[in-house]
Every structure is written in C-alpha cells, then in structure tokens.
Coordinates of N, CA, C and O in Angstrom, one line a residue:
X1 N 102.2 81.8 -140.9 CA 101.6 83.2 -141.1 C 101.9 83.7 -142.5 O 101.1 84.3 -143.1
X2 N 103.2 83.6 -142.9 CA 103.6 84.1 -144.2 C 102.8 83.5 -145.3 O 102.4 84.1 -146.3
X3 N 102.5 82.1 -145.2 CA 101.8 81.5 -146.3 C 100.4 82.1 -146.4 O 99.9 82.3 -147.5
X4 N 99.7 82.4 -145.3 CA 98.4 83.0 -145.3 C 98.5 84.4 -145.8 O 97.6 84.8 -146.6
X5 N 99.5 85.2 -145.5 CA 99.6 86.5 -146.0 C 99.8 86.5 -147.5 O 99.3 87.3 -148.2
X6 N 100.7 85.6 -148.0 CA 100.9 85.5 -149.4 C 99.6 85.0 -150.1 O 99.3 85.6 -151.2
X7 N 98.9 84.1 -149.6 CA 97.7 83.6 -150.2 C 96.6 84.7 -150.2 O 95.9 84.9 -151.2
X8 N 96.6 85.5 -149.1 CA 95.7 86.6 -149.1 C 96.0 87.7 -150.1 O 95.2 88.2 -150.8
X9 N 97.3 87.9 -150.3 CA 97.8 88.9 -151.3 C 97.4 88.5 -152.7 O 96.9 89.2 -153.5
X10 N 97.6 87.2 -153.0 CA 97.2 86.6 -154.3 C 95.7 86.7 -154.5 O 95.3 87.1 -155.6
X11 N 94.9 86.4 -153.5 CA 93.5 86.5 -153.7 C 93.0 88.0 -153.9 O 92.2 88.2 -154.7
X12 N 93.7 88.9 -153.2 CA 93.4 90.3 -153.4 C 93.7 90.8 -154.8 O 93.0 91.5 -155.5
X13 N 94.9 90.3 -155.3 CA 95.3 90.6 -156.7 C 94.3 90.1 -157.7 O 93.9 90.7 -158.6
X14 N 93.8 88.8 -157.4 CA 92.9 88.2 -158.3 C 91.6 89.0 -158.3 O 91.0 89.2 -159.4
X15 N 91.1 89.4 -157.1 CA 89.9 90.2 -157.1 C 90.0 91.5 -157.8 O 89.1 92.0 -158.5
X16 N 91.1 92.2 -157.6 CA 91.3 93.5 -158.3 C 91.4 93.4 -159.8 O 90.9 94.2 -160.5
X17 N 92.0 92.3 -160.3 CA 92.3 92.2 -161.7 C 91.2 91.4 -162.5 O 91.3 91.3 -163.7
X18 N 90.3 90.8 -161.7 CA 89.3 89.9 -162.4 C 88.3 90.6 -163.3 O 87.7 90.0 -164.1
X19 N 88.2 91.9 -163.1 CA 87.1 92.7 -163.8 C 87.3 92.7 -165.3 O 86.4 92.6 -166.1
X20 N 88.5 93.0 -165.7 CA 88.8 93.3 -167.2 C 89.5 92.1 -167.8 O 90.6 92.3 -168.4
X21 N 89.0 90.9 -167.7 CA 89.7 89.8 -168.2 C 89.2 89.1 -169.4 O 89.6 88.1 -169.9
X22 N 88.1 89.7 -170.0 CA 87.5 89.0 -171.2 C 88.4 88.7 -172.3 O 88.4 87.7 -172.9
X23 N 89.3 89.7 -172.6 CA 90.2 89.5 -173.8 C 91.2 88.4 -173.5 O 91.6 87.7 -174.4
X24 N 91.5 88.1 -172.2 CA 92.4 87.0 -171.9 C 91.8 85.7 -172.2 O 92.4 84.8 -172.7
X25 N 90.5 85.6 -171.8 CA 89.8 84.3 -172.1 C 89.7 84.1 -173.6 O 89.8 82.9 -174.1
X26 N 89.4 85.1 -174.4 CA 89.4 85.0 -175.8 C 90.8 84.5 -176.4 O 90.8 83.7 -177.2
X27 N 91.8 85.1 -175.8 CA 93.2 84.7 -176.2 C 93.4 83.2 -175.9 O 94.0 82.5 -176.7
X28 N 93.0 82.8 -174.7 CA 93.1 81.4 -174.3 C 92.4 80.4 -175.2 O 92.8 79.4 -175.6
X29 N 91.1 80.8 -175.5 CA 90.3 80.0 -176.4 C 90.9 79.8 -177.8 O 90.8 78.8 -178.4
X30 N 91.5 80.9 -178.3 CA 92.1 80.9 -179.6 C 93.4 80.2 -179.7 O 93.8 79.6 -180.7
X31 N 94.2 80.2 -178.6 CA 95.6 79.8 -178.7 C 95.8 78.3 -179.0 O 96.7 78.0 -179.8
X32 N 95.0 77.3 -178.5 CA 95.2 75.9 -178.9 C 95.0 75.7 -180.4 O 95.8 74.9 -181.0
X33 N 94.1 76.4 -181.0 CA 93.8 76.2 -182.4 C 94.8 76.9 -183.3 O 95.2 76.4 -184.4
X34 N 95.3 78.0 -182.9 CA 96.2 78.8 -183.7 C 97.7 78.5 -183.4 O 98.5 78.4 -184.3
X35 N 98.0 78.4 -182.1 CA 99.4 78.2 -181.8 C 99.8 76.7 -181.6 O 99.1 76.0 -181.0
X36 N 100.9 76.4 -182.1 CA 101.5 75.0 -181.9 C 102.3 75.1 -180.6 O 102.5 76.2 -180.1
X37 N 102.7 74.0 -180.0 CA 103.5 74.1 -178.8 C 104.8 74.8 -179.0 O 105.3 75.4 -178.1
X38 N 105.4 74.7 -180.2 CA 106.6 75.4 -180.5 C 106.4 76.9 -180.5 O 107.2 77.6 -180.0
X39 N 105.3 77.3 -181.1 CA 105.0 78.8 -181.1 C 104.8 79.3 -179.7 O 105.2 80.4 -179.3
X40 N 104.1 78.5 -178.8 CA 103.9 78.9 -177.4 C 105.3 79.0 -176.7 O 105.6 80.0 -176.0
X41 N 106.1 78.0 -176.9 CA 107.5 78.0 -176.3 C 108.3 79.2 -176.8 O 109.0 79.8 -176.0
X42 N 108.2 79.5 -178.1 CA 109.0 80.7 -178.6 C 108.4 82.0 -178.0 O 109.2 82.9 -177.6
X43 N 107.1 82.1 -177.9 CA 106.5 83.3 -177.3 C 106.9 83.5 -175.8 O 107.2 84.6 -175.4
X44 N 106.9 82.4 -175.1 CA 107.2 82.4 -173.7 C 108.7 82.4 -173.4 O 109.1 82.6 -172.2
X45 N 109.6 82.3 -174.4 CA 111.0 82.3 -174.1 C 111.5 83.5 -173.4 O 112.5 83.4 -172.6
X46 N 110.9 84.7 -173.6 CA 111.4 85.9 -173.0 C 111.2 85.9 -171.5 O 111.9 86.6 -170.7
X47 N 110.2 85.2 -171.0 CA 109.8 85.2 -169.6 C 110.1 83.9 -168.9 O 110.1 83.8 -167.7
X48 N 110.4 82.8 -169.7 CA 110.7 81.5 -169.1 C 111.9 81.5 -168.2 O 112.9 82.2 -168.6
X49 N 111.9 80.8 -167.1 CA 113.0 80.7 -166.2 C 112.6 80.8 -164.8 O 111.5 80.9 -164.4
X50 N 113.6 80.8 -163.9 CA 113.4 81.0 -162.5 C 113.8 82.4 -162.1 O 114.9 82.8 -162.3
X51 N 112.8 83.2 -161.6 CA 113.0 84.6 -161.3 C 112.9 84.8 -159.7 O 112.1 84.2 -159.1
X52 N 113.9 85.6 -159.2 CA 113.9 85.9 -157.8 C 113.7 87.4 -157.5 O 114.0 88.2 -158.4
X53 N 113.1 87.6 -156.4 CA 112.8 89.0 -156.0 C 114.0 89.9 -156.0 O 115.1 89.6 -155.5
X54 N 113.9 91.1 -156.7 CA 115.0 92.1 -156.8 C 114.6 93.4 -156.1 O 115.5 94.1 -155.6
X55 N 113.3 93.7 -156.1 CA 112.9 94.9 -155.4 C 111.5 95.3 -155.9 O 110.9 94.6 -156.7
X56 N 110.9 96.3 -155.3 CA 109.6 96.7 -155.7 C 109.6 97.4 -157.1 O 110.6 98.0 -157.5
X57 N 108.4 97.4 -157.8 CA 108.3 98.1 -159.0 C 107.1 99.0 -159.0 O 106.0 98.6 -158.4
X58 N 107.2 100.2 -159.5 CA 106.2 101.2 -159.5 C 106.1 101.9 -160.8 O 107.1 102.3 -161.4
X59 N 104.9 102.0 -161.4 CA 104.6 102.7 -162.6 C 103.5 103.7 -162.4 O 102.4 103.3 -161.8
X60 N 103.7 104.9 -162.7 CA 102.7 106.0 -162.5 C 102.3 106.7 -163.8 O 103.2 106.9 -164.6
X61 N 101.0 107.1 -163.9 CA 100.6 107.9 -165.0 C 99.8 109.1 -164.4 O 98.7 108.8 -163.8
X62 N 100.3 110.3 -164.6 CA 99.6 111.4 -163.9 C 98.6 112.2 -164.8 O 98.6 112.0 -166.0
X63 N 97.8 113.0 -164.1 CA 96.8 113.8 -164.8 C 97.3 115.1 -165.3 O 96.7 115.6 -166.3
X64 N 98.3 115.6 -164.7 CA 98.7 117.0 -165.1 C 100.2 117.1 -165.0 O 100.9 116.2 -164.7
X65 N 100.7 118.3 -165.4 CA 102.1 118.5 -165.4 C 102.7 118.4 -164.0 O 103.8 117.9 -163.9
X66 N 102.0 118.9 -163.0 CA 102.6 118.9 -161.7 C 102.8 117.5 -161.2 O 103.9 117.1 -160.7
X67 N 101.9 116.6 -161.5 CA 102.1 115.2 -161.0 C 103.2 114.5 -161.9 O 103.9 113.7 -161.4
X68 N 103.3 114.9 -163.1 CA 104.4 114.4 -163.9 C 105.8 114.8 -163.4 O 106.8 114.1 -163.4
X69 N 105.9 116.1 -163.0 CA 107.2 116.6 -162.5 C 107.6 115.9 -161.2 O 108.7 115.7 -160.9
X70 N 106.6 115.6 -160.4 CA 106.9 115.0 -159.1 C 107.0 113.4 -159.1 O 107.3 112.8 -158.1
X71 N 106.9 112.9 -160.3 CA 106.8 111.4 -160.5 C 108.1 110.7 -159.9 O 108.0 109.7 -159.2
X72 N 109.3 111.2 -160.3 CA 110.5 110.5 -159.7 C 110.6 110.5 -158.2 O 110.9 109.5 -157.6
X73 N 110.2 111.6 -157.6 CA 110.2 111.6 -156.1 C 109.2 110.7 -155.5 O 109.4 110.0 -154.6
X74 N 108.0 110.7 -156.1 CA 106.9 109.9 -155.6 C 107.2 108.4 -155.8 O 107.0 107.6 -154.9
X75 N 107.8 108.1 -157.0 CA 108.2 106.7 -157.2 C 109.2 106.2 -156.2 O 109.1 105.1 -155.7
X76 N 110.2 107.0 -155.8 CA 111.2 106.6 -154.9 C 110.6 106.4 -153.5 O 110.9 105.5 -152.8
X77 N 109.6 107.3 -153.1 CA 109.0 107.2 -151.8 C 108.1 105.9 -151.7 O 108.1 105.2 -150.7
X78 N 107.4 105.7 -152.8 CA 106.5 104.5 -152.8 C 107.3 103.2 -152.8 O 107.0 102.2 -152.1
X79 N 108.5 103.2 -153.6 CA 109.3 102.0 -153.6 C 109.9 101.7 -152.2 O 109.9 100.6 -151.7
X80 N 110.3 102.8 -151.4 CA 110.7 102.6 -150.1 C 109.6 102.0 -149.2 O 109.9 101.1 -148.4
X81 N 108.4 102.5 -149.3 CA 107.3 102.0 -148.5 C 107.0 100.6 -148.9 O 106.8 99.7 -148.0
X82 N 107.0 100.3 -150.2 CA 106.7 98.9 -150.6 C 107.8 97.9 -150.1 O 107.5 96.8 -149.7
X83 N 109.0 98.4 -150.1 CA 110.1 97.5 -149.7 C 109.9 97.1 -148.2 O 110.1 96.0 -147.9
X84 N 109.4 98.0 -147.4 CA 109.2 97.7 -146.0 C 108.0 96.7 -145.9 O 108.1 95.8 -145.0
X85 N 107.0 96.9 -146.7 CA 105.9 96.0 -146.6 C 106.3 94.6 -147.1 O 105.9 93.6 -146.5
X86 N 107.0 94.6 -148.2 CA 107.5 93.3 -148.8 C 108.4 92.6 -147.8 O 108.4 91.3 -147.7
X87 N 109.2 93.3 -147.1 CA 110.1 92.7 -146.1 C 109.3 92.0 -145.0 O 109.7 90.9 -144.6
X88 N 108.2 92.6 -144.6 CA 107.3 91.9 -143.6 C 106.7 90.6 -144.2 O 106.4 89.7 -143.4
X89 N 106.5 90.6 -145.5 CA 106.0 89.4 -146.2 C 107.2 88.4 -146.5 O 106.9 87.4 -147.2
X90 N 108.4 88.7 -146.0 CA 109.6 87.8 -146.3 C 109.9 87.7 -147.7 O 110.4 86.7 -148.2
X91 N 109.7 88.8 -148.5 CA 110.1 88.8 -149.9 C 111.5 89.5 -149.9 O 111.6 90.7 -149.8
X92 N 112.5 88.7 -150.1 CA 113.8 89.3 -150.2 C 114.7 88.2 -150.9 O 114.7 87.0 -150.6
X93 N 115.6 88.7 -151.8 CA 116.6 87.8 -152.4 C 116.1 86.5 -152.9 O 115.2 86.4 -153.7
X94 N 116.7 85.4 -152.3 CA 116.4 84.1 -152.7 C 115.3 83.5 -151.8 O 115.1 82.2 -151.8
X95 N 114.5 84.3 -151.1 CA 113.5 83.8 -150.2 C 112.2 83.3 -151.0 O 111.5 82.5 -150.6
X96 N 112.1 83.9 -152.2 CA 110.9 83.6 -153.0 C 111.3 83.6 -154.5 O 112.2 84.3 -154.9
X97 N 110.7 82.7 -155.2 CA 111.0 82.6 -156.7 C 109.7 82.3 -157.4 O 108.8 81.7 -157.0
X98 N 109.7 82.9 -158.6 CA 108.6 82.6 -159.6 C 109.2 81.8 -160.7 O 110.1 82.3 -161.4
X99 N 108.8 80.6 -160.9 CA 109.3 79.7 -162.0 C 108.3 79.7 -163.1 O 107.1 79.3 -162.9
X100 N 108.7 80.1 -164.3 CA 107.8 80.1 -165.5 C 108.5 79.1 -166.5 O 109.7 79.3 -166.9
X101 N 107.8 78.1 -167.0 CA 108.4 77.2 -168.0 C 107.9 77.7 -169.4 O 106.9 78.4 -169.5
X102 N 108.5 77.2 -170.4 CA 108.2 77.6 -171.8 C 106.8 77.0 -172.2 O 106.2 77.6 -173.2
X103 N 106.3 76.0 -171.6 CA 105.0 75.4 -171.9 C 103.8 76.1 -171.3 O 102.7 75.8 -171.6
X104 N 104.0 77.1 -170.5 CA 102.9 77.9 -169.9 C 102.5 77.5 -168.5 O 101.4 77.8 -168.1
X105 N 103.4 76.9 -167.8 CA 103.2 76.5 -166.4 C 104.0 77.4 -165.5 O 105.1 77.8 -165.8
X106 N 103.4 77.7 -164.3 CA 104.2 78.5 -163.3 C 104.1 77.9 -161.9 O 103.2 77.1 -161.6
X107 N 105.1 78.2 -161.1 CA 105.1 77.9 -159.7 C 105.6 79.0 -158.9 O 106.7 79.6 -159.3
X108 N 105.0 79.4 -157.9 CA 105.4 80.5 -156.9 C 106.0 79.7 -155.7 O 105.3 79.0 -155.0
X109 N 107.3 79.9 -155.5 CA 108.0 79.1 -154.5 C 108.5 80.0 -153.4 O 109.0 81.1 -153.7
X110 N 108.3 79.6 -152.1 CA 108.8 80.4 -151.0 C 109.6 79.5 -150.1 O 109.1 78.4 -149.8
X111 N 110.8 79.9 -149.7 CA 111.7 79.1 -148.9 C 111.0 78.7 -147.6 O 110.4 79.5 -146.9
X112 N 111.1 77.4 -147.3 CA 110.5 76.9 -146.1 C 109.0 76.4 -146.3 O 108.5 75.7 -145.4
X113 N 108.4 76.8 -147.4 CA 107.0 76.4 -147.6 C 106.9 75.7 -149.0 O 105.8 75.1 -149.2
X114 N 107.9 75.7 -149.8 CA 107.8 75.1 -151.1 C 106.9 75.8 -152.0 O 106.8 77.1 -152.0
X115 N 106.2 75.1 -152.9 CA 105.3 75.8 -153.9 C 104.0 76.2 -153.1 O 103.3 75.4 -152.6
X116 N 103.8 77.5 -153.1 CA 102.6 78.1 -152.5 C 101.5 78.3 -153.5 O 100.3 78.5 -153.1
X117 N 101.8 78.4 -154.8 CA 100.8 78.6 -155.8 C 101.4 78.0 -157.1 O 102.6 78.2 -157.3
X118 N 100.6 77.4 -157.9 CA 101.0 76.9 -159.2 C 99.8 76.8 -160.1 O 98.7 76.8 -159.6
X119 N 100.1 76.8 -161.4 CA 99.0 76.8 -162.4 C 99.6 77.1 -163.7 O 100.7 76.9 -164.0
X120 N 98.7 77.6 -164.6 CA 99.0 78.0 -165.9 C 99.2 79.5 -166.1 O 98.6 80.2 -165.3
X121 N 99.9 79.9 -167.1 CA 100.0 81.3 -167.4 C 99.9 81.6 -168.9 O 100.2 80.7 -169.7
X122 N 99.5 82.8 -169.2 CA 99.5 83.2 -170.6 C 100.3 84.5 -170.7 O 100.0 85.4 -170.0
X123 N 101.3 84.5 -171.6 CA 102.1 85.6 -171.8 C 101.7 86.2 -173.2 O 101.7 85.6 -174.2
X124 N 101.4 87.5 -173.2 CA 101.1 88.2 -174.4 C 102.1 89.4 -174.6 O 101.9 90.5 -174.1
X125 N 103.2 89.1 -175.3 CA 104.2 90.2 -175.5 C 103.7 91.4 -176.2 O 104.1 92.5 -175.9
X126 N 102.7 91.3 -177.2 CA 102.2 92.4 -177.9 C 101.5 93.4 -177.0 O 101.6 94.6 -177.2
X127 N 100.7 92.8 -176.0 CA 100.0 93.7 -175.1 C 100.8 94.0 -173.8 O 100.4 94.8 -173.0
X128 N 101.9 93.3 -173.6 CA 102.7 93.5 -172.4 C 102.1 93.0 -171.2 O 102.2 93.6 -170.1
X129 N 101.4 91.8 -171.3 CA 100.6 91.3 -170.2 C 101.0 89.8 -169.9 O 101.3 89.1 -170.8
X130 N 101.0 89.5 -168.6 CA 101.2 88.1 -168.2 C 100.1 87.8 -167.2 O 99.9 88.5 -166.2
X131 N 99.3 86.8 -167.6 CA 98.2 86.4 -166.7 C 98.5 85.0 -166.1 O 98.7 84.0 -166.8
X132 N 98.5 85.0 -164.7 CA 98.7 83.8 -164.0 C 97.3 83.4 -163.5 O 96.5 84.1 -163.0
X133 N 97.0 82.1 -163.8 CA 95.7 81.5 -163.3 C 95.9 80.8 -162.0 O 96.7 79.8 -162.0
X134 N 95.3 81.2 -161.0 CA 95.4 80.6 -159.7 C 94.0 80.2 -159.2 O 93.2 81.0 -159.0
X135 N 93.8 78.9 -159.1 CA 92.5 78.3 -158.8 C 91.5 78.9 -159.7 O 90.4 79.3 -159.3
X136 N 91.8 79.0 -161.0 CA 90.9 79.5 -162.1 C 90.7 81.0 -162.0 O 89.8 81.5 -162.7
X137 N 91.3 81.7 -161.1 CA 91.2 83.1 -161.0 C 92.3 83.7 -161.7 O 93.5 83.4 -161.4
X138 N 92.1 84.6 -162.7 CA 93.2 85.3 -163.4 C 93.8 86.4 -162.6 O 93.0 87.3 -162.0
X139 N 95.1 86.5 -162.6 CA 95.8 87.6 -162.0 C 96.7 88.2 -163.2 O 97.6 87.5 -163.6
X140 N 96.2 89.3 -163.7 CA 96.9 89.9 -164.9 C 97.9 90.9 -164.4 O 97.6 91.9 -163.7
X141 N 99.1 90.8 -164.9 CA 100.2 91.7 -164.6 C 100.7 92.4 -165.9 O 100.8 91.7 -166.9
X142 N 101.1 93.6 -165.7 CA 101.8 94.3 -166.8 C 103.3 93.9 -166.7 O 103.8 93.8 -165.6
X143 N 103.9 93.5 -167.9 CA 105.2 92.9 -167.9 C 106.2 93.8 -168.6 O 105.9 94.4 -169.7
X144 N 107.4 94.0 -168.0 CA 108.5 94.5 -168.7 C 109.6 93.5 -168.7 O 110.1 93.2 -167.6
X145 N 109.8 92.8 -169.8 CA 110.7 91.7 -169.8 C 112.1 92.1 -170.4 O 112.1 93.0 -171.3
X146 N 113.1 91.5 -169.9 CA 114.5 91.8 -170.3 C 115.4 91.1 -169.4 O 115.2 90.0 -169.0
X147 N 116.5 91.8 -169.0 CA 117.4 91.2 -168.0 C 116.7 91.0 -166.7 O 117.0 90.1 -165.9
X148 N 115.8 91.9 -166.4 CA 114.9 91.8 -165.2 C 113.5 91.7 -165.7 O 113.2 92.1 -166.8
X149 N 112.6 91.1 -164.9 CA 111.2 91.0 -165.2 C 110.4 91.9 -164.2 O 110.4 91.6 -163.0
X150 N 109.8 92.9 -164.8 CA 108.9 93.7 -163.9 C 107.5 93.3 -164.1 O 107.0 93.2 -165.1
X151 N 106.9 93.0 -162.9 CA 105.5 92.6 -162.9 C 104.7 93.6 -162.0 O 105.0 93.7 -160.9
X152 N 103.8 94.3 -162.6 CA 103.0 95.3 -161.9 C 101.5 95.0 -162.2 O 101.2 94.5 -163.3
X153 N 100.7 95.4 -161.2 CA 99.2 95.3 -161.5 C 98.6 96.7 -161.3 O 99.1 97.5 -160.6
X154 N 97.4 96.9 -161.9 CA 96.7 98.1 -161.7 C 96.1 98.1 -160.3 O 95.4 97.1 -160.0
X155 N 96.3 99.1 -159.6 CA 95.9 99.1 -158.2 C 94.9 100.2 -157.9 O 94.8 100.6 -156.7
X156 N 94.2 100.8 -158.8 CA 93.3 101.9 -158.6 C 92.3 101.6 -157.5 O 92.1 102.3 -156.6
X157 N 91.6 100.4 -157.6 CA 90.6 100.0 -156.7 C 91.3 99.7 -155.3 O 90.7 100.1 -154.3
X158 N 92.4 99.0 -155.3 CA 93.1 98.7 -154.1 C 93.5 100.0 -153.3 O 93.4 100.0 -152.1
X159 N 94.0 101.0 -154.1 CA 94.4 102.2 -153.4 C 93.2 102.9 -152.7 O 93.4 103.5 -151.7
X160 N 92.1 102.8 -153.3 CA 90.9 103.4 -152.6 C 90.6 102.7 -151.3 O 90.3 103.3 -150.3
X161 N 90.8 101.4 -151.3 CA 90.6 100.6 -150.1 C 91.7 101.0 -149.1 O 91.5 101.1 -147.9
X162 N 92.9 101.2 -149.6 CA 94.0 101.6 -148.7 C 93.8 103.0 -148.1 O 94.2 103.2 -147.0
X163 N 93.2 103.9 -148.9 CA 92.8 105.2 -148.3 C 91.9 105.0 -147.1 O 92.2 105.7 -146.1
X164 N 90.9 104.2 -147.2 CA 90.0 103.9 -146.1 C 90.7 103.3 -145.0 O 90.6 103.7 -143.8
X165 N 91.5 102.3 -145.3 CA 92.3 101.5 -144.2 C 93.3 102.5 -143.5 O 93.4 102.4 -142.2
X166 N 94.0 103.3 -144.2 CA 94.9 104.2 -143.6 C 94.3 105.2 -142.7 O 94.8 105.6 -141.7
X167 N 93.1 105.7 -143.1 CA 92.4 106.6 -142.3 C 91.9 106.0 -141.0 O 91.8 106.7 -139.9
X168 N 91.7 104.7 -141.0 CA 91.2 104.0 -139.8 C 92.4 103.6 -138.9 O 92.3 103.9 -137.7
X169 N 93.4 103.0 -139.4 CA 94.5 102.5 -138.6 C 95.7 103.5 -138.5 O 96.6 103.2 -137.7
X170 N 95.7 104.6 -139.3 CA 96.8 105.6 -139.2 C 98.2 105.0 -139.4 O 99.1 105.3 -138.7
X171 N 98.3 104.1 -140.4 CA 99.6 103.6 -140.8 C 100.3 104.5 -141.8 O 99.7 104.7 -142.9
X172 N 101.5 104.9 -141.6 CA 102.2 105.9 -142.5 C 102.4 105.3 -143.8 O 102.3 105.9 -144.9
X173 N 102.8 104.0 -143.9 CA 103.1 103.3 -145.2 C 101.9 103.2 -146.0 O 101.9 103.4 -147.2
X174 N 100.8 102.8 -145.4 CA 99.5 102.7 -146.1 C 99.1 104.1 -146.6 O 98.6 104.2 -147.7
X175 N 99.3 105.1 -145.7 CA 98.9 106.4 -146.1 C 99.7 106.9 -147.3 O 99.1 107.6 -148.2
X176 N 101.0 106.6 -147.4 CA 101.8 107.0 -148.5 C 101.3 106.4 -149.8 O 101.2 107.0 -150.8
X177 N 100.9 105.1 -149.7 CA 100.4 104.4 -150.9 C 99.0 104.9 -151.3 O 98.7 105.1 -152.5
X178 N 98.2 105.2 -150.3 CA 96.8 105.6 -150.6 C 96.8 107.0 -151.2 O 95.9 107.4 -152.0
X179 N 97.8 107.9 -150.9 CA 97.9 109.2 -151.4 C 98.0 109.2 -153.0 O 97.6 110.2 -153.6
X180 N 98.5 108.1 -153.5 CA 98.6 108.0 -155.0 C 97.3 108.1 -155.7 O 97.2 108.6 -156.8
X181 N 96.3 107.6 -155.1 CA 95.0 107.5 -155.7 C 94.4 108.9 -156.0 O 93.7 109.1 -157.0
X182 N 94.8 109.9 -155.2 CA 94.3 111.3 -155.4 C 95.1 112.0 -156.5 O 94.5 112.9 -157.1
X183 N 96.3 111.6 -156.8 CA 97.2 112.4 -157.7 C 97.5 111.8 -159.1 O 98.0 112.5 -159.9
X184 N 97.2 110.5 -159.2 CA 97.6 109.8 -160.5 C 96.4 109.0 -161.0 O 95.6 108.4 -160.3
X185 N 96.3 109.0 -162.3 CA 95.2 108.3 -163.0 C 95.4 106.8 -162.9 O 94.5 106.1 -162.7
X186 N 96.6 106.4 -163.2 CA 96.9 104.9 -163.2 C 98.1 104.7 -162.3 O 99.2 105.3 -162.5
X187 N 98.0 103.8 -161.4 CA 99.1 103.4 -160.5 C 99.2 101.9 -160.6 O 98.3 101.1 -160.3
X188 N 100.4 101.4 -161.0 CA 100.7 100.0 -161.1 C 101.8 99.7 -160.1 O 102.9 100.4 -160.1
X189 N 101.6 98.8 -159.2 CA 102.5 98.4 -158.2 C 102.8 96.9 -158.4 O 102.0 96.1 -158.8
X190 N 104.1 96.5 -158.0 CA 104.4 95.1 -158.1 C 105.8 94.9 -157.7 O 106.3 95.5 -156.8
X191 N 106.5 93.9 -158.4 CA 107.8 93.5 -158.0 C 108.7 93.5 -159.3 O 108.2 93.3 -160.4
X192 N 110.0 93.6 -159.0 CA 111.0 93.5 -160.1 C 111.7 92.2 -159.7 O 112.1 92.0 -158.6
X193 N 111.9 91.3 -160.7 CA 112.5 90.0 -160.5 C 113.8 89.9 -161.3 O 113.9 90.5 -162.4
X194 N 114.7 89.1 -160.9 CA 116.0 88.9 -161.6 C 116.2 87.4 -161.7 O 115.7 86.6 -160.8
X195 N 117.0 86.9 -162.6 CA 117.2 85.5 -162.8 C 118.2 85.0 -161.7 O 119.0 85.8 -161.3

C-alpha cells in the first residue's frame, strides 16, 4: 500500500509541476555541450549524498501585511498537519532516503521496498531548483541546500484540489492545508532532509 501511495504522490507532484518546465528542458539541452562531467560534478556537490527524512518543509508568500504577520503561526500549524500525513506514508527517520550522486542520478529508497523511483536529476543552484525526472516526467523542487536539504514544490493547484476534497470528506488536516490557498499567493510544501 505504501508503494502505491508513494507512487501516487510522485505522479501528483509531476502533474502539478509539469506546466512550467520549458526552461529546464533548455538547460538539459545545453548542458552536454557546455558542461563537462567535472563541471556537472562540481555543481552537484552541494546536493550529492544520501539524504534522510528530517521533517516537513513549508514556504509561504503572503498577499498582505496580515498574512505576513501570521506566517510563523500558520507555518507551524501546517508543519504539524504535514507531519501527520507523512507519518501515514511511513516517512520518518531512516525509513526513506533520497540518494543523489554527483553525475546526476538519483534513487528514492524506502525501507522494505528498495528503490521505488530512480532516474536523472538536474540541479540549478543559480535558480535554486532541483528537477527529478521520473519516467520522463519532471518534478521540479525549490531547493535550500546546506547542512540540511529542503525540497519544496509549488502547490497552488494542488491546494485548490485539497479545498474541494476537504469540503467533501471533512478531513481537518486537509482543511488546514486547503485554507492556505485563500490567504497566500505562493505556498511551497515538501520535506527537509538530513545526511
């Protein structure tokens, strides 16, 4: 069941992020001619390694002063809701890992299932983006690299779907997440990973 839930989550992420991917294809087309393998390895050094789940990640951009003032409270509430959802997907500690090598390959590993997704990735530090290609579908994440790796995706369209779903099934956690669509211009949700 977890494998199917994880695959469904990846497909949803791909559908949500597939719209604005033209610049990534241009980057891919240019990279073999411009970048040598050493340049790719140097660029990927900041994200290369084996990363394990550390917790949920939330980034918000509000429309007005009121939404900006409430941002810390909302982020805390959303993180708690995401943590409960992620726990149901068995994302905790060493249960799941994302392995990124310096040559541009990735593998998403889940304990008991092995590699559930693998493919190529493109890291663009100047734009702060990491694009994972899963069955030729791009999943683009905003990246904050350092001691921890924060991966978030733009969820504006997904939040509108969650608004509809929460009104139908009356799930409190879905309702908390869906409420963000009304108050913030840009909502990025994801995970924070540690080595």
